[in-house]
Amino acid sequence: MPKILTAQQIEQFHEEGFISPIDVMSEDEATGYLHRFELAETEYPDHLNARNRNNPHLGFTCFDELAHHPVILDAVEDLLGSSFSLWGSVLFAKEPQTQHFVSWHQDATYMGLQPQNFLTPWIALTPSNLKNGCMTMLPGTHRNGVLKHDETFAEDNILTRGQNIPDLNLDSAIDLILRPGQMSIHHALTIHSSQPNRSSKRRIGYALQSFVSSGCAQTIGENLWLPARGTCEHPNKTELARPQSNMDPKAVEQRRLANDNWADILYRGADKVRAY
Ligand SMILES: O=C(O)CCC(=O)C(=O)O
């Protein structure tokens, strides 16, 4: 018996490679998280910005709480089963009237995880729509394995390598319009992208990237696992603890280590390394 998702949503995930929208919390609650993030951002600007956007759940309580939100974890459990861990997270903040975009890509490409059946909840802390650069998915593309990505390192492309899958047929593309407090969930192999923010306000989304089932192995580099539910067994498992307060020194050290490991994994064999 699923905990949160309907049979139709679970079928949609398997057929199309994503589900959207899913209600997680009220708009007011989401705005509360946004305000806590913006306060933390003001207090610790070097630790929450476009160059330092990875794994904020290891240093800041608002992101840690989102990473453990029961509705999000229930939805993940409906798709992955009762034992899973969190591999990492990314804060995707698109500032107003900027050119930053995300090209067509599959998350699994550089993560070095096997099997590639993991998934990412993306939680909207502001509205996410056509004007401010919501995500767009290509349904059914999680079925064909990892496709070839061109590594462009384009200036405004906010992906690590500016990786892009060329020559796609976009006729069936679906835009994921979310209100604050809703989320989408996408499969590790679903091809997706997002356009620049042409609105006058920030577009803030938080990606729990990704939840992986017990048994999933890190085949490139090392990663640290944050247990989420059940009993998770991963080869060479090193577990992370939760921050007790913003910038809790132990958590900050864990975040530094996790981010270094990520850079090692995500840029393995790359021509260039960027700051994020
Ligand atoms: O936030 C965005 O615009 C893109 C996010 C993304 O590509 C992802 O969560 O996998």
CSV table of C-alpha atoms and ligand atoms in Angstrom, one decimal:
chain,number,residue,atom,x,y,z
A,1,MET,CA,0.0,0.0,0.0
A,2,PRO,CA,1.7,3.3,-1.1
A,3,LYS,CA,2.1,6.0,1.6
A,4,ILE,CA,1.6,9.2,-0.4
A,5,LEU,CA,1.5,8.6,-4.1
A,6,THR,CA,-1.4,7.3,-6.0
A,7,ALA,CA,-1.2,4.2,-8.2
A,8,GLN,CA,-1.5,6.5,-11.2
A,9,GLN,CA,1.5,8.6,-10.0
A,10,ILE,CA,3.6,5.5,-9.5
A,11,GLU,CA,2.7,4.3,-12.9
A,12,GLN,CA,3.5,7.7,-14.4
A,13,PHE,CA,7.0,7.6,-12.8
A,14,HIS,CA,7.6,4.2,-14.4
A,15,GLU,CA,6.2,5.1,-17.8
A,16,GLU,CA,7.3,8.7,-18.1
A,17,GLY,CA,10.3,9.0,-15.7
A,18,PHE,CA,8.9,11.8,-13.6
A,19,ILE,CA,5.9,12.8,-11.5
A,20,SER,CA,4.7,16.4,-11.0
A,21,PRO,CA,3.3,18.2,-9.2
A,22,ILE,CA,3.3,16.6,-5.7
A,23,ASP,CA,2.0,18.6,-2.7
A,24,VAL,CA,4.6,18.5,0.1
A,25,MET,CA,3.6,21.5,2.3
A,26,SER,CA,1.6,24.7,2.2
A,27,GLU,CA,2.8,27.8,0.4
A,28,ASP,CA,3.3,29.5,3.8
A,29,GLU,CA,5.5,26.7,5.1
A,30,ALA,CA,7.6,26.8,1.9
A,31,THR,CA,8.0,30.5,2.3
A,32,GLY,CA,9.1,29.9,5.9
A,33,TYR,CA,11.9,27.7,4.5
A,34,LEU,CA,12.8,30.3,1.9
A,35,HIS,CA,13.1,33.0,4.7
A,36,ARG,CA,15.3,30.7,6.8
A,37,PHE,CA,17.5,30.1,3.7
A,38,GLU,CA,17.7,33.8,2.9
A,39,LEU,CA,18.7,34.6,6.6
A,40,ALA,CA,21.4,32.0,6.5
A,41,GLU,CA,22.5,33.3,3.1
A,42,THR,CA,22.9,36.8,4.6
A,43,GLU,CA,24.8,35.5,7.6
A,44,TYR,CA,27.1,33.1,5.7
A,45,PRO,CA,27.3,34.4,2.1
A,46,ASP,CA,30.4,32.4,1.3
A,47,HIS,CA,28.7,29.1,2.2
A,48,LEU,CA,25.5,29.5,0.3
A,49,ASN,CA,26.0,30.9,-3.2
A,50,ALA,CA,26.2,29.8,-6.8
A,51,ARG,CA,29.8,28.6,-6.3
A,52,ASN,CA,29.0,26.9,-3.0
A,53,ARG,CA,25.6,25.3,-3.7
A,54,ASN,CA,26.3,21.6,-3.1
A,55,ASN,CA,25.2,19.7,0.0
A,56,PRO,CA,23.7,22.6,2.0
A,57,HIS,CA,21.8,19.9,4.0
A,58,LEU,CA,25.1,19.1,5.7
A,59,GLY,CA,25.6,22.7,7.0
A,60,PHE,CA,22.2,24.3,7.4
A,61,THR,CA,19.2,23.1,9.4
A,62,CYS,CA,16.5,24.3,7.0
A,63,PHE,CA,18.0,22.1,4.2
A,64,ASP,CA,18.5,19.2,6.7
A,65,GLU,CA,14.8,19.4,7.6
A,66,LEU,CA,13.8,19.4,4.0
A,67,ALA,CA,16.1,16.4,3.3
A,68,HIS,CA,14.2,14.6,6.1
A,69,HIS,CA,10.7,15.9,5.4
A,70,PRO,CA,8.3,13.0,6.1
A,71,VAL,CA,6.1,13.7,3.0
A,72,ILE,CA,9.2,13.7,0.7
A,73,LEU,CA,10.5,10.5,2.3
A,74,ASP,CA,7.1,8.8,2.1
A,75,ALA,CA,6.9,9.6,-1.7
A,76,VAL,CA,10.5,8.3,-2.2
A,77,GLU,CA,9.6,5.2,-0.2
A,78,ASP,CA,6.7,4.6,-2.5
A,79,LEU,CA,9.1,4.5,-5.5
A,80,LEU,CA,12.3,3.0,-4.0
A,81,GLY,CA,11.1,0.7,-1.2
A,82,SER,CA,11.8,0.9,2.5
A,83,SER,CA,15.6,1.4,2.6
A,84,PHE,CA,17.3,4.3,0.9
A,85,SER,CA,20.0,6.9,1.5
A,86,LEU,CA,20.6,10.5,0.3
A,87,TRP,CA,23.7,10.9,-2.0
A,88,GLY,CA,23.7,14.7,-1.9
A,89,SER,CA,21.8,17.8,-2.6
A,90,VAL,CA,22.0,20.9,-4.8
A,91,LEU,CA,20.5,24.4,-4.3
A,92,PHE,CA,19.4,25.7,-7.7
A,93,ALA,CA,18.9,29.5,-7.3
A,94,LYS,CA,18.3,31.4,-10.5
A,95,GLU,CA,18.5,35.1,-10.0
A,96,PRO,CA,16.1,37.5,-11.7
A,97,GLN,CA,16.8,38.6,-15.3
A,98,THR,CA,19.9,36.4,-15.7
A,99,GLN,CA,21.0,34.1,-18.5
A,100,HIS,CA,21.8,31.0,-16.4
A,101,PHE,CA,20.3,27.9,-17.8
A,102,VAL,CA,20.5,24.1,-17.7
A,103,SER,CA,21.0,22.2,-20.9
A,104,TRP,CA,19.4,18.8,-21.8
A,105,HIS,CA,21.1,16.2,-19.6
A,106,GLN,CA,20.6,13.0,-17.6
A,107,ASP,CA,21.7,13.2,-13.9
A,108,ALA,CA,23.2,9.7,-13.8
A,109,THR,CA,25.9,10.6,-16.4
A,110,TYR,CA,28.7,11.6,-14.1
A,111,MET,CA,27.6,10.3,-10.7
A,112,GLY,CA,29.3,7.0,-10.9
A,113,LEU,CA,26.4,5.1,-9.3
A,114,GLN,CA,25.2,1.6,-10.2
A,115,PRO,CA,22.4,0.7,-10.7
A,116,GLN,CA,21.1,3.9,-12.3
A,117,ASN,CA,17.6,3.7,-10.9
A,118,PHE,CA,17.9,6.4,-8.4
A,119,LEU,CA,15.7,9.6,-8.3
A,120,THR,CA,15.6,13.3,-7.4
A,121,PRO,CA,12.9,15.2,-5.7
A,122,TRP,CA,13.0,18.9,-6.6
A,123,ILE,CA,11.2,21.1,-4.1
A,124,ALA,CA,10.0,24.6,-5.1
A,125,LEU,CA,10.6,27.3,-2.5
A,126,THR,CA,9.4,30.0,-4.9
A,127,PRO,CA,7.0,29.6,-7.8
A,128,SER,CA,8.6,27.8,-10.7
A,129,ASN,CA,7.1,28.5,-14.1
A,130,LEU,CA,7.8,29.3,-17.8
A,131,LYS,CA,8.8,32.8,-17.1
A,132,ASN,CA,11.3,32.1,-14.4
A,133,GLY,CA,12.9,28.9,-15.9
A,134,CYS,CA,11.1,25.9,-14.5
A,135,MET,CA,12.4,22.4,-15.4
A,136,THR,CA,11.2,20.7,-18.6
A,137,MET,CA,11.2,16.9,-19.0
A,138,LEU,CA,11.3,14.6,-22.0
A,139,PRO,CA,8.9,11.8,-21.1
A,140,GLY,CA,10.0,8.2,-21.5
A,141,THR,CA,13.7,9.0,-22.0
A,142,HIS,CA,14.7,7.1,-18.8
A,143,ARG,CA,14.4,3.9,-20.8
A,144,ASN,CA,17.4,4.2,-23.1
A,145,GLY,CA,20.4,4.3,-20.8
A,146,VAL,CA,22.9,7.2,-20.8
A,147,LEU,CA,23.1,9.1,-24.1
A,148,LYS,CA,26.2,10.9,-25.3
A,149,HIS,CA,26.6,14.4,-23.8
A,150,ASP,CA,28.7,17.2,-25.4
A,151,GLU,CA,30.8,18.9,-22.7
A,152,THR,CA,30.4,22.6,-23.6
A,153,PHE,CA,31.5,24.3,-20.4
A,154,ALA,CA,29.3,27.2,-21.7
A,155,GLU,CA,29.6,30.3,-19.4
A,156,ASP,CA,25.9,30.6,-18.5
A,157,ASN,CA,25.3,26.8,-18.3
A,158,ILE,CA,25.0,26.0,-14.6
A,159,LEU,CA,25.7,22.3,-15.0
A,160,THR,CA,29.2,21.2,-13.9
A,161,ARG,CA,30.5,20.5,-17.5
A,162,GLY,CA,27.8,22.4,-19.4
A,163,GLN,CA,26.9,18.9,-20.7
A,164,ASN,CA,24.3,18.8,-23.4
A,165,ILE,CA,22.6,16.0,-25.3
A,166,PRO,CA,22.4,17.2,-28.9
A,167,ASP,CA,19.7,16.6,-31.6
A,168,LEU,CA,16.8,15.7,-29.4
A,169,ASN,CA,13.2,15.7,-30.6
A,170,LEU,CA,11.4,18.1,-28.2
A,171,ASP,CA,7.9,17.6,-29.4
A,172,SER,CA,6.7,15.8,-26.3
A,173,ALA,CA,8.5,18.0,-23.7
A,174,ILE,CA,6.6,18.8,-20.5
A,175,ASP,CA,7.1,21.9,-18.4
A,176,LEU,CA,6.9,21.3,-14.6
A,177,ILE,CA,5.0,24.3,-13.2
A,178,LEU,CA,5.1,24.3,-9.4
A,179,ARG,CA,3.9,26.5,-6.6
A,180,PRO,CA,6.0,27.0,-3.5
A,181,GLY,CA,5.7,23.8,-1.4
A,182,GLN,CA,5.2,21.4,-4.3
A,183,MET,CA,7.8,19.1,-5.7
A,184,SER,CA,8.5,17.0,-8.8
A,185,ILE,CA,10.4,13.7,-8.7
A,186,HIS,CA,12.5,12.6,-11.7
A,187,HIS,CA,14.4,9.4,-12.5
A,188,ALA,CA,18.2,9.5,-12.8
A,189,LEU,CA,18.0,8.9,-16.6
A,190,THR,CA,15.1,11.2,-17.6
A,191,ILE,CA,16.4,13.9,-19.9
A,192,HIS,CA,15.6,17.4,-18.7
A,193,SER,CA,16.6,21.1,-18.9
A,194,SER,CA,15.6,24.6,-17.7
A,195,GLN,CA,15.6,28.0,-19.3
A,196,PRO,CA,16.9,31.3,-17.9
A,197,ASN,CA,14.9,33.3,-15.3
A,198,ARG,CA,13.3,36.2,-17.2
A,199,SER,CA,11.2,37.3,-14.3
A,200,SER,CA,11.9,40.0,-11.7
A,201,LYS,CA,12.1,37.6,-8.8
A,202,ARG,CA,14.4,34.8,-7.8
A,203,ARG,CA,13.5,31.2,-8.7
A,204,ILE,CA,14.7,28.9,-5.9
A,205,GLY,CA,14.5,25.1,-6.1
A,206,TYR,CA,16.2,22.5,-3.9
A,207,ALA,CA,17.1,19.2,-5.4
A,208,LEU,CA,17.7,16.2,-3.2
A,209,GLN,CA,20.1,14.6,-5.7
A,210,SER,CA,19.6,11.8,-5.3
A,211,PHE,CA,17.9,9.2,-3.1
A,212,VAL,CA,19.5,5.8,-3.9
A,213,SER,CA,18.3,2.3,-2.9
A,214,SER,CA,20.2,0.1,-0.5
A,215,GLY,CA,22.8,-1.8,-2.4
A,216,CYS,CA,23.6,1.0,-4.9
A,217,ALA,CA,27.4,1.3,-5.3
A,218,GLN,CA,29.7,4.2,-5.9
A,219,THR,CA,31.8,2.9,-8.8
A,220,ILE,CA,33.9,6.1,-9.3
A,221,GLY,CA,35.5,7.9,-6.4
A,222,GLU,CA,34.1,7.8,-2.9
A,223,ASN,CA,30.9,9.2,-1.5
A,224,LEU,CA,29.4,9.6,1.9
A,225,TRP,CA,25.9,8.4,2.5
A,226,LEU,CA,23.2,10.0,4.6
A,227,PRO,CA,20.9,7.2,5.8
A,228,ALA,CA,17.3,8.3,5.1
A,229,ARG,CA,15.1,5.3,5.8
A,230,GLY,CA,15.5,1.6,6.7
A,231,THR,CA,18.8,-0.2,6.8
A,232,CYS,CA,21.0,0.9,4.0
A,233,GLU,CA,23.9,-1.2,2.9
A,234,HIS,CA,26.3,0.3,0.3
A,235,PRO,CA,29.7,-1.1,-0.5
A,236,ASN,CA,32.4,0.9,1.4
A,237,LYS,CA,29.7,2.8,3.3
A,238,THR,CA,30.7,5.9,5.4
A,239,GLU,CA,27.7,7.6,7.0
A,240,LEU,CA,27.2,11.3,7.6
A,241,ALA,CA,25.6,12.9,10.7
A,242,ARG,CA,23.0,15.6,10.7
A,243,PRO,CA,23.8,19.3,11.6
A,244,GLN,CA,22.6,20.4,15.0
A,245,SER,CA,22.7,24.1,14.1
A,246,ASN,CA,23.6,26.2,11.1
A,247,MET,CA,27.3,25.9,10.4
A,248,ASP,CA,27.8,23.3,13.2
A,249,PRO,CA,31.6,22.8,12.9
A,250,LYS,CA,31.3,19.0,12.7
A,251,ALA,CA,28.7,19.3,9.9
A,252,VAL,CA,30.8,22.0,8.1
A,253,GLU,CA,33.8,19.7,8.0
A,254,GLN,CA,31.5,16.9,6.7
A,255,ARG,CA,30.2,19.2,4.0
A,256,ARG,CA,33.7,20.1,2.9
A,257,LEU,CA,34.6,16.5,2.7
A,258,ALA,CA,31.4,15.6,0.8
A,259,ASN,CA,31.9,18.4,-1.6
A,260,ASP,CA,35.6,17.5,-2.3
A,261,ASN,CA,34.4,13.9,-3.0
A,262,TRP,CA,31.7,15.2,-5.3
A,263,ALA,CA,34.2,17.3,-7.3
A,264,ASP,CA,36.4,14.3,-7.6
A,265,ILE,CA,33.5,12.2,-8.9
A,266,LEU,CA,31.7,14.7,-11.1
A,267,TYR,CA,34.9,16.1,-12.8
A,268,ARG,CA,36.7,12.8,-13.3
A,269,GLY,CA,38.4,12.9,-16.7
A,270,ALA,CA,37.0,16.4,-17.5
A,271,ASP,CA,39.0,19.0,-19.5
A,272,LYS,CA,38.1,21.7,-17.0
A,273,VAL,CA,37.0,22.0,-13.4
A,274,ARG,CA,34.6,24.7,-12.3
A,275,ALA,CA,34.0,26.1,-8.8
A,276,TYR,CA,30.9,24.1,-8.2
B,1,LIG,O1,16.8,23.8,-11.1
B,1,LIG,C1,17.0,23.6,-12.3
B,1,LIG,O2,16.7,24.5,-13.1
B,1,LIG,C2,17.6,22.4,-12.9
B,1,LIG,C3,17.7,21.3,-11.9
B,1,LIG,C4,18.2,20.0,-12.4
B,1,LIG,O3,18.6,19.8,-13.5
B,1,LIG,C5,18.0,18.8,-11.5
B,1,LIG,O4,17.6,18.9,-10.4
B,1,LIG,O5,18.4,17.7,-11.9
